[in-house]
Every structure is written in C-alpha cells, then in structure tokens.
PDB file of C-alpha atoms in Angstrom:
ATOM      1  CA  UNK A   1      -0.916   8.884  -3.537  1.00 34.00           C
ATOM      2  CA  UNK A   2      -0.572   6.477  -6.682  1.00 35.00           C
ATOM      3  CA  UNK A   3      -3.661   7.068  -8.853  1.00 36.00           C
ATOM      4  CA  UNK A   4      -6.415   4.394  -9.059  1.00 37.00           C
ATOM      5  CA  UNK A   5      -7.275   4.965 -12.717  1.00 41.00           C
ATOM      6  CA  UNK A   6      -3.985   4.301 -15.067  1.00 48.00           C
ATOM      7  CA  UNK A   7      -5.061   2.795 -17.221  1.00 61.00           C
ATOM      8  CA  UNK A   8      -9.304   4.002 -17.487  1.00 80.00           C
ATOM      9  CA  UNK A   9     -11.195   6.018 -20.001  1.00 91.00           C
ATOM     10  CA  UNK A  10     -10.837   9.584 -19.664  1.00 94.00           C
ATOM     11  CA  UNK A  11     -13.087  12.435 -20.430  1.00 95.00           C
ATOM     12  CA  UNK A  12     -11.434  15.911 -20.448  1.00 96.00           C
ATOM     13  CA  UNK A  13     -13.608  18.722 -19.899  1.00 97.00           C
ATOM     14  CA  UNK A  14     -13.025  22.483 -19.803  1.00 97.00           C
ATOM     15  CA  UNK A  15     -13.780  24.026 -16.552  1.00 97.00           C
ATOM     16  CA  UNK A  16     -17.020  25.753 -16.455  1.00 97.00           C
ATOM     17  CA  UNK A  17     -18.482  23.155 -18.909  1.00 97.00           C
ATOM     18  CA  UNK A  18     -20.982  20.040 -18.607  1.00 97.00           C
ATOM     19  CA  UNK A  19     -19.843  16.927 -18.230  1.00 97.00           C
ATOM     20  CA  UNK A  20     -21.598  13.757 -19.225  1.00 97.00           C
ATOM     21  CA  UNK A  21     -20.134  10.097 -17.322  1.00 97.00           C
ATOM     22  CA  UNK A  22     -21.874   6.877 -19.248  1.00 95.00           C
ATOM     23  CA  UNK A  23     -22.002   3.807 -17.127  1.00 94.00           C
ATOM     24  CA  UNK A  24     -23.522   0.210 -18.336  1.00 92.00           C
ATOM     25  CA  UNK A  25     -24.990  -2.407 -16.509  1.00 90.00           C
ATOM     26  CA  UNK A  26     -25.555  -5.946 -16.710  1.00 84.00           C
ATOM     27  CA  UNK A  27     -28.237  -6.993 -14.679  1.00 86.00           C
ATOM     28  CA  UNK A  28     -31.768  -6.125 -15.287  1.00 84.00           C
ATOM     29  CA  UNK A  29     -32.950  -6.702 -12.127  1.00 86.00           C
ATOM     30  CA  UNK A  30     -31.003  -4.798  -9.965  1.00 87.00           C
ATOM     31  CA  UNK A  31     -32.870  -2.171  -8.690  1.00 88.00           C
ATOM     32  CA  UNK A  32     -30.532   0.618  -6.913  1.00 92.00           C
ATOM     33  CA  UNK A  33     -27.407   2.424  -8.278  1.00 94.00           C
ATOM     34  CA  UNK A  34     -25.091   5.210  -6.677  1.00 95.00           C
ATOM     35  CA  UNK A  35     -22.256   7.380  -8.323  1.00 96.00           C
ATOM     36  CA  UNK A  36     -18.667   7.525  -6.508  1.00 97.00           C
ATOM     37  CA  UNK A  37     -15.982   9.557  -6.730  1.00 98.00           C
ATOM     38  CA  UNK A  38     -12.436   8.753  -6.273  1.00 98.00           C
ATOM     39  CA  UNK A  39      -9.911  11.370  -6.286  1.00 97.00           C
ATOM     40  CA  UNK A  40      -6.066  10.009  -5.730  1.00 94.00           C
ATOM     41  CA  UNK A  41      -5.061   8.434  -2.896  1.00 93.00           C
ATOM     42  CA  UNK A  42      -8.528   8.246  -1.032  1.00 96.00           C
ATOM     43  CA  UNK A  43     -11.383   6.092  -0.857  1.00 97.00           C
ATOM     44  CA  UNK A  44     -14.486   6.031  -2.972  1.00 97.00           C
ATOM     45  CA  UNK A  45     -16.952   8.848  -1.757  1.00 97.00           C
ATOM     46  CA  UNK A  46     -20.908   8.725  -2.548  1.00 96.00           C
ATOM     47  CA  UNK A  47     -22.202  11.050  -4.653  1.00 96.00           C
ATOM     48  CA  UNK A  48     -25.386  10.165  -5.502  1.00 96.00           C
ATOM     49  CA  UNK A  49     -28.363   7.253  -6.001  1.00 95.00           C
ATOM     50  CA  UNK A  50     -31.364   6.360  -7.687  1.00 95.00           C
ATOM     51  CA  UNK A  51     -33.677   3.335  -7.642  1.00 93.00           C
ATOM     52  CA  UNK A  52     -35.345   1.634 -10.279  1.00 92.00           C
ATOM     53  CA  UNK A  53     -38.754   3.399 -10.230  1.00 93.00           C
ATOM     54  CA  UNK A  54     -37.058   6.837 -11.542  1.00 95.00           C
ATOM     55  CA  UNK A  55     -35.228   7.968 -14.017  1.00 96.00           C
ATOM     56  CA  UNK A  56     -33.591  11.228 -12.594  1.00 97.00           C
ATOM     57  CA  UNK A  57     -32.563  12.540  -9.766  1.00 97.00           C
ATOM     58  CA  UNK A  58     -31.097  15.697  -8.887  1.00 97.00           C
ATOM     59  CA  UNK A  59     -28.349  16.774  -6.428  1.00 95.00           C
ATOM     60  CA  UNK A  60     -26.161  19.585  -6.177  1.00 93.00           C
ATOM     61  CA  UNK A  61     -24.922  20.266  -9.314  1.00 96.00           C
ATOM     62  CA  UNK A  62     -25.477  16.618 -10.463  1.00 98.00           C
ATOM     63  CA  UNK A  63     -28.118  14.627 -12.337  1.00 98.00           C
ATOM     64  CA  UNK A  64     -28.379  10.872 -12.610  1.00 97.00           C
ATOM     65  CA  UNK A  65     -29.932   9.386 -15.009  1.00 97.00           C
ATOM     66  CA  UNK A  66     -31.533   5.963 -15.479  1.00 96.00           C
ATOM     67  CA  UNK A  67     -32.845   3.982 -18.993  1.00 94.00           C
ATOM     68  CA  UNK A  68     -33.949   0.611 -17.818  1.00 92.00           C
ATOM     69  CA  UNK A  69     -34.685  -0.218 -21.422  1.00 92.00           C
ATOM     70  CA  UNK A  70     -30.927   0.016 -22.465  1.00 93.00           C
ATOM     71  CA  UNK A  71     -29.249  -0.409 -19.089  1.00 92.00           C
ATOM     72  CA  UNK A  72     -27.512   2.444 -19.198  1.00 93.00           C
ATOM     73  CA  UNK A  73     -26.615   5.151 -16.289  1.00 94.00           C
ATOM     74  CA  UNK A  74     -25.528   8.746 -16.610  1.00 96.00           C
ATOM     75  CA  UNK A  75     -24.070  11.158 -14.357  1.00 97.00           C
ATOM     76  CA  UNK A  76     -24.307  14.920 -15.033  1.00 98.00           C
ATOM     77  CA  UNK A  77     -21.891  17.774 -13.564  1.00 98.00           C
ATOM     78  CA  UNK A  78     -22.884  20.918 -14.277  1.00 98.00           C
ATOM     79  CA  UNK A  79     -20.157  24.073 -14.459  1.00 97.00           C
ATOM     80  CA  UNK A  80     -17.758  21.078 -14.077  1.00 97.00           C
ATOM     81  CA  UNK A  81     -14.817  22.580 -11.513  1.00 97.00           C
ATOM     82  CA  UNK A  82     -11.393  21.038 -10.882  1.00 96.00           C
ATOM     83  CA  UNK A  83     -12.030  19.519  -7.749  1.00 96.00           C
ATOM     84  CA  UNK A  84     -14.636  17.201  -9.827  1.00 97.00           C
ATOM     85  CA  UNK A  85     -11.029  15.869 -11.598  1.00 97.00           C
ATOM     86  CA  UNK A  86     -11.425  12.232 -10.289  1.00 97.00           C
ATOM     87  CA  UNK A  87     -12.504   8.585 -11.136  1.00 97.00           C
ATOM     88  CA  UNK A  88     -16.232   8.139 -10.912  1.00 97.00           C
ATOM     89  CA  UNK A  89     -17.266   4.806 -10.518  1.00 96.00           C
ATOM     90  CA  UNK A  90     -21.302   3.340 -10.988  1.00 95.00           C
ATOM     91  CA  UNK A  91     -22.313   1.162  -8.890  1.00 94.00           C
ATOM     92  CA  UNK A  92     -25.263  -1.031  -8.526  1.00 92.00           C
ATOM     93  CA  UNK A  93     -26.337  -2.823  -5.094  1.00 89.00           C
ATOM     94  CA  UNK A  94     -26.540  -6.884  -5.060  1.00 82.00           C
ATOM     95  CA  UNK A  95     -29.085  -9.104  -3.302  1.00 77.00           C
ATOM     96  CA  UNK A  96     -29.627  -8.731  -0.077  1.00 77.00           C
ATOM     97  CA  UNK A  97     -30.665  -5.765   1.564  1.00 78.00           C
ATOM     98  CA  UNK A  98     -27.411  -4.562   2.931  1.00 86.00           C
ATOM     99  CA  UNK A  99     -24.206  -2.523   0.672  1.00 86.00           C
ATOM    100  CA  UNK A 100     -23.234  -5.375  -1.612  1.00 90.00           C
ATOM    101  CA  UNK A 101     -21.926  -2.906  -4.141  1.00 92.00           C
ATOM    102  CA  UNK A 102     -20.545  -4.092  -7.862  1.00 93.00           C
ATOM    103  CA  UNK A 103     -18.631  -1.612  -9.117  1.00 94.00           C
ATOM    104  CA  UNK A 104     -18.221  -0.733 -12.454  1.00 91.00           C
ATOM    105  CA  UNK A 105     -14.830  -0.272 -14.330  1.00 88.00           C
ATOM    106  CA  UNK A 106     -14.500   3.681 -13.818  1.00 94.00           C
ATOM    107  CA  UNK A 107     -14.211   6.608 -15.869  1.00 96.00           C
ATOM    108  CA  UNK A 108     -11.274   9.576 -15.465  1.00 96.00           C
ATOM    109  CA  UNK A 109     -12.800  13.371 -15.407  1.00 97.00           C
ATOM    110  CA  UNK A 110      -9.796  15.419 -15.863  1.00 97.00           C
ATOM    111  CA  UNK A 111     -11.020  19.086 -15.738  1.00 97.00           C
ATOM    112  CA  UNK A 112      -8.785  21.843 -17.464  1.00 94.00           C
ATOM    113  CA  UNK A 113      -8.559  25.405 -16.867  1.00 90.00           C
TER     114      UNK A 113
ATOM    115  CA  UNK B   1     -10.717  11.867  13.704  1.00 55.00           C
ATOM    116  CA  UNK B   2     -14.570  11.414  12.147  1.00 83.00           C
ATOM    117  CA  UNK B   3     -13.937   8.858   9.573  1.00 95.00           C
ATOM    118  CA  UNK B   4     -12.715   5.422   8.682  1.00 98.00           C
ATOM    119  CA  UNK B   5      -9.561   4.788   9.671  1.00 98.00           C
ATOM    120  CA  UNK B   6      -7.324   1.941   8.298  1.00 98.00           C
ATOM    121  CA  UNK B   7      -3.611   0.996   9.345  1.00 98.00           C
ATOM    122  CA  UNK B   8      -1.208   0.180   7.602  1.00 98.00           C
ATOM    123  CA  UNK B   9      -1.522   2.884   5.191  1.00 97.00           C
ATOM    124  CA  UNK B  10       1.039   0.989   3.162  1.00 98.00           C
ATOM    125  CA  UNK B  11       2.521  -2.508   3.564  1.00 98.00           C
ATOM    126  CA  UNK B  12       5.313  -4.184   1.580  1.00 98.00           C
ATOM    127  CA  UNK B  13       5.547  -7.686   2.093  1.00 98.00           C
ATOM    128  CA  UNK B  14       7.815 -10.570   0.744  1.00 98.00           C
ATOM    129  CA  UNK B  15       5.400 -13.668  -0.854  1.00 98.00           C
ATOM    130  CA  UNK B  16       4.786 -16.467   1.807  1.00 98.00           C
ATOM    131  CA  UNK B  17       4.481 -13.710   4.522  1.00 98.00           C
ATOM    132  CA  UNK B  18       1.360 -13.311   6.866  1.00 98.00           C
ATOM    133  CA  UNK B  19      -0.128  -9.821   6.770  1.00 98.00           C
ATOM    134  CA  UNK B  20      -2.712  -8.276   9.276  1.00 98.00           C
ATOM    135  CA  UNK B  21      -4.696  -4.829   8.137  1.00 98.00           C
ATOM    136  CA  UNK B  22      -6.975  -2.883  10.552  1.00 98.00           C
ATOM    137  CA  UNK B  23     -10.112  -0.771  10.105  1.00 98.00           C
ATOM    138  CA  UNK B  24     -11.495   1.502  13.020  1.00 98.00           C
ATOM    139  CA  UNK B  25     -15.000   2.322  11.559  1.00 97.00           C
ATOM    140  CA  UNK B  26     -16.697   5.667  12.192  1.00 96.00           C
ATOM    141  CA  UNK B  27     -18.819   5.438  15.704  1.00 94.00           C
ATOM    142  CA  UNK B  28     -22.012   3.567  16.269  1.00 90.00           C
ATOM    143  CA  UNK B  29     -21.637   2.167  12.687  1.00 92.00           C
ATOM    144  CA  UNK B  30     -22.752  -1.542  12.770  1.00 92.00           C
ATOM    145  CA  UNK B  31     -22.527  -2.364   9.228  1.00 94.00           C
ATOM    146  CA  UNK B  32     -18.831  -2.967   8.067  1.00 96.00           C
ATOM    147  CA  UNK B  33     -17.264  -3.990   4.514  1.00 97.00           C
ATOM    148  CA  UNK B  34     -14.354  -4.604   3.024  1.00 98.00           C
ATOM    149  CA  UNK B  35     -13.416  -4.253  -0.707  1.00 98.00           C
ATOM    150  CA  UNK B  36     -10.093  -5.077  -2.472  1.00 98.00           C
ATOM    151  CA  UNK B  37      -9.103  -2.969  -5.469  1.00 97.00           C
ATOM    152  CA  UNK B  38      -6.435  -3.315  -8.056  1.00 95.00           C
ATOM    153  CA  UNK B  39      -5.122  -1.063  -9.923  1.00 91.00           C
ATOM    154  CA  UNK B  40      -7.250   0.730 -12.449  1.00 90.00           C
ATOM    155  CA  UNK B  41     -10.172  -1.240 -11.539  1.00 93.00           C
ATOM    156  CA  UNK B  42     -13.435  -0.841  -9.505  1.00 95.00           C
ATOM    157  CA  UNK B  43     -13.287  -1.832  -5.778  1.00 97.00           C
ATOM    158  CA  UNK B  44     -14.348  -5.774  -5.184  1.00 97.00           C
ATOM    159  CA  UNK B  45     -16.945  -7.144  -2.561  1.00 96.00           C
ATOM    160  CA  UNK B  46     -14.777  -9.126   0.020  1.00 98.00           C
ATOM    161  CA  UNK B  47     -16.874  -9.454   3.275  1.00 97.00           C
ATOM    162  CA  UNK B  48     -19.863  -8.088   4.877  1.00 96.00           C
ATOM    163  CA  UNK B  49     -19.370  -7.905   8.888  1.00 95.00           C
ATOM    164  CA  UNK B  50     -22.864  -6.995  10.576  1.00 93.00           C
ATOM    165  CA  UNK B  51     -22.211  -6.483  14.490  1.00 91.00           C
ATOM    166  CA  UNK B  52     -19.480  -8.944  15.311  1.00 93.00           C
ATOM    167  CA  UNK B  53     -21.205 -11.126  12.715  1.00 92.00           C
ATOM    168  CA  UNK B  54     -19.692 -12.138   9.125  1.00 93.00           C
ATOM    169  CA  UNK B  55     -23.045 -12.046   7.356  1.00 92.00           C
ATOM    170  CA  UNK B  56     -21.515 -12.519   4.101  1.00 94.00           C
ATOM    171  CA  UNK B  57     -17.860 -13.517   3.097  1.00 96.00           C
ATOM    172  CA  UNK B  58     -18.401 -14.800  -0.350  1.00 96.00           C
ATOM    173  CA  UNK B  59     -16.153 -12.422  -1.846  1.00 96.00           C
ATOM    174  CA  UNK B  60     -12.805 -14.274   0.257  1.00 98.00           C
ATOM    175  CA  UNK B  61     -11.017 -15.245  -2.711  1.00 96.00           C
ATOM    176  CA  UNK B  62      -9.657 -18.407  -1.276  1.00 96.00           C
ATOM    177  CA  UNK B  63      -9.464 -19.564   2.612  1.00 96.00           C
ATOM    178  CA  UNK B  64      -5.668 -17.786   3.272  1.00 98.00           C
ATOM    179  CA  UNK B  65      -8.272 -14.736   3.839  1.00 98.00           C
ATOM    180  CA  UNK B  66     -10.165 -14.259   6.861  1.00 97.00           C
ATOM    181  CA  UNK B  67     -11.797 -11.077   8.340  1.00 98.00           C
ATOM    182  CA  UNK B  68     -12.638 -10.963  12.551  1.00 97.00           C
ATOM    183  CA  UNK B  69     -14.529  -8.287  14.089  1.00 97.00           C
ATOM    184  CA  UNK B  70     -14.604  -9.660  17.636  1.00 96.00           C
ATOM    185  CA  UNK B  71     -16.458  -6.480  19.334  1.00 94.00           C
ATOM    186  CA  UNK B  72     -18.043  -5.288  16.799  1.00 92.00           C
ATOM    187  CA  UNK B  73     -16.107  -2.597  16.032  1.00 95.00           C
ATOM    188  CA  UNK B  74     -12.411  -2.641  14.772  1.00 97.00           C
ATOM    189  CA  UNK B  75     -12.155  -5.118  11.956  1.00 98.00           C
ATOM    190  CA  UNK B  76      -9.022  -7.326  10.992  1.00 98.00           C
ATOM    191  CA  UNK B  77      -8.355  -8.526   7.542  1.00 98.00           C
ATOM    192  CA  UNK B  78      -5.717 -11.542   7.931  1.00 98.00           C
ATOM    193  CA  UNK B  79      -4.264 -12.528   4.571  1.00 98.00           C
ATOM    194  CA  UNK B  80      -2.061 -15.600   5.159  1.00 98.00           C
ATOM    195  CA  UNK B  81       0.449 -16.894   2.261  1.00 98.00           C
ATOM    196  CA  UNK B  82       0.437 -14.071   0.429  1.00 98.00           C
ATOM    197  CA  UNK B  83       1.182 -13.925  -2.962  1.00 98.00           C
ATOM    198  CA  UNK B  84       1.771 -11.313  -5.828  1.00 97.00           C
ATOM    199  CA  UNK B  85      -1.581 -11.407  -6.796  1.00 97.00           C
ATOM    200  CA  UNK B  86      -3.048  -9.979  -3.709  1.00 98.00           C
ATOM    201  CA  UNK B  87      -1.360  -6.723  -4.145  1.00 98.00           C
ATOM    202  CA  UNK B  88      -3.921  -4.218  -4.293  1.00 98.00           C
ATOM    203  CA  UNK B  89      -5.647  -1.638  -1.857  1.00 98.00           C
ATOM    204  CA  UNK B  90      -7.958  -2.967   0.720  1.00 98.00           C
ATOM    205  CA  UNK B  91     -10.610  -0.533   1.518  1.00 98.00           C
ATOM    206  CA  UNK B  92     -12.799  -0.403   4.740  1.00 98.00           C
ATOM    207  CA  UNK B  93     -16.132   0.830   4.928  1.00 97.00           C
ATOM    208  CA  UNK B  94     -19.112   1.359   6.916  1.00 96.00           C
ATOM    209  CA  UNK B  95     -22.588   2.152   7.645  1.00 93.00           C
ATOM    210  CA  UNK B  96     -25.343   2.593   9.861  1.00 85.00           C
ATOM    211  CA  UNK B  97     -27.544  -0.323  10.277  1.00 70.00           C
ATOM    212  CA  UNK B  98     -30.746  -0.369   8.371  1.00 60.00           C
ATOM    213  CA  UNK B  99     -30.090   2.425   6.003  1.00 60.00           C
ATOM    214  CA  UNK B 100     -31.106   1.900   2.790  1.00 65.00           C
ATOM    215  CA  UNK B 101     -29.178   3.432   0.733  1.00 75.00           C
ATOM    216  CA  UNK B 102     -26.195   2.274  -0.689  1.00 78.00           C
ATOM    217  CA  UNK B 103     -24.060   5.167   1.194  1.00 89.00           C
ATOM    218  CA  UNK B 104     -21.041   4.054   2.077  1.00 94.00           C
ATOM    219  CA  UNK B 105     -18.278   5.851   4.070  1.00 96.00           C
ATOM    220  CA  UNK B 106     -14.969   4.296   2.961  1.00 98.00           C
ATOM    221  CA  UNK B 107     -10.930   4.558   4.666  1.00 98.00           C
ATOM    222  CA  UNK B 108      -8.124   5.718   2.410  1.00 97.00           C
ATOM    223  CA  UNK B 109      -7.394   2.329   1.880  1.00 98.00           C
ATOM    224  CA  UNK B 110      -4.345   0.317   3.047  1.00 98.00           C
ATOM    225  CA  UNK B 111      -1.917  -0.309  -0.063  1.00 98.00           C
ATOM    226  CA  UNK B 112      -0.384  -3.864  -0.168  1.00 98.00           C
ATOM    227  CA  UNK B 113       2.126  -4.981  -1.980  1.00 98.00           C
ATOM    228  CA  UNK B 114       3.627  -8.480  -2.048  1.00 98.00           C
ATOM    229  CA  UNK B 115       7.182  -8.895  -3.269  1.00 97.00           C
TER     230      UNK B 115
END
C-alpha cells in the first residue's frame, strides 16, 4: 500500500541499535499519551501509554518517556529490528473520558541492515 | 477474521458523487471511531459512536458527512458532495467500553479518492 509518511521526518537507524522518537505537545493539561505505529498500508497499532503522574514506562523493548516541564514525549526501541521500520505517531487523549485521540505529525524509523 | 474490517478498501470517485464506507468492528466492542487521514499527516478525530449512539461528532468537517450505526455494530460513514479535498484514508476503530486506556484497534483504512 501507498505509504502514510511522504513527506515526515525520518530517523535512520542501524539494526541492532537504539532508537530515540521525540514527540511535542501542546497542551499542558492533558493527562494521557500512547505511542502508535504505522507500517504501510495498515492502520495505526498501539504500542504503548503513560499518564501524567509518571515519567517512564516500560514495555517490551520500549520506554516512554514523559517531561511535563517541557512537554516533551520520547519513545525508546531498544536493539531496533526492521520490522520497527514504520511511522510512529504520539498521541495524547482529549476531554472526555472516552479515545478522543490528537495525533501528532509522525516520525519515519527506517531501520537498515 | 479478528479485527476491524472496513470496505471499500479503495474508492475512486468523480467530485459531486455520494460515497458510502463501512466498518465491521471487532465483537462485543461498543466504543467505535472514525478518523480521516491525509497523506503524511496524523489521523483526525471525526466521530465518536458509543452503542448506536453518536456521542461526539464534532470532528464532521461540514454537514455533507454523516456517520449511522443503527445496531450498534457496523458503522456507515456517508460523505455526500464530495470534493477533492476529502481524499484521504478513513480509518475505523474500536474499543471495549469503559477501558481506560487509550488502546485503540484500528481497520486498514478505506482509501478515497475524489476525482
């Protein structure tokens, strides 16, 4: 299928290395976030979350982190892989109790042998 | 098959034409969504179905939109008029009712383009 991310930031990554995906947010009161990945052709799929009273979490081979202070998100992949190559999108949940998601703009991973 | 389905996978349309898209959500999910996204850009907040419900549709761009989810499962996005502008892919997703997290399970989309 036609790729989602022409025309996003990329980060290119050896395989077997770290990779670090940056993510701003505007507003300070939100209070939940969640990673998705998008690979090519296929819909958004969750990765992870964290709510405003941390400042990591830890999955499999991920990290998110959270600065309130600066509004700023991170997601971690450790011994990045090429099935990671996608477009990771932050998210942060709107008012309202239910999955009101804003997405942010997205960021390429393209992993290389 | 387990997951979100959405028909037309792909749908080329001439402008002025009326355009129907379909989402079979995964079963026993009451919570159901639908996002637009355009190329090279995050996926948009369209409409928030809850049950049979539209609990929230403030993302309709304009009133040629309208979303129906009569029996609370399969949802139809209607898109009347159309125009260039609403090419994009319309995603479908949904969740379980009073999770909270923002866990989504999304379709593959259905691609639209308007000629």
């Amino acid at each position: 299928g036609e790729s989602v991310g022409l025309h996003l930031p990329t980060l290119s990554v050896q395989e077997g290395d770290n990779s670090i995906i940056n993510c701003a947010y505007s507003n300070s009161a939100s209070d939940y976030f969640i990673w998705y990945k998008q690979e090519s052709g296929k819909g958004p799929q969750f990765i992870i979350d964290i709510r405003s009273n941390m400042d990591k979490r830890q999955g499999q081979r991920v990290t998110v982190l959270l600065n309130k202070t600066v509004k700023h998100l991170s997601l971690q992949i450790a011994a990045t892989q090429p099935g990671d190559s996608a477009v990771y999108f932050c998210a942060e949940k709107g008012a309202g109790g239910y999955n009101k998601l804003i997405f942010g703009a997205g960021t390429r991973l393209a992993v290389h042998p | 098959g387990a997951g979100v389905s959405q028909t037309p996978s792909n749908k080329v349309t001439e402008k002025g034409k009326y355009v129907e898209l379909r989402c079979d959500p995964i079963s026993g999910h009451t919570a159901l969504y639908w996002y637009r996204q355009s190329l090279g850009q995050g996926p948009e907040f369209l409409i928030y179905f809850q049950g049979t419900g539209a609990a929230d549709d403030s993302g309709l761009p304009n009133d040629r939109f309208f979303a129906v989810r009569p029996e609370g499962s399969v949802s139809t996005l209607k898109i009347q008029r159309t125009e260039r502008g609403d090419s994009a892919v319309y995603l479908c997703a949904s969740s379980q009712q009073g999770t909270n997290t923002g866990e989504l399970f999304f379709g593959e989309g259905s691609r639209l383009t308007v000629l």
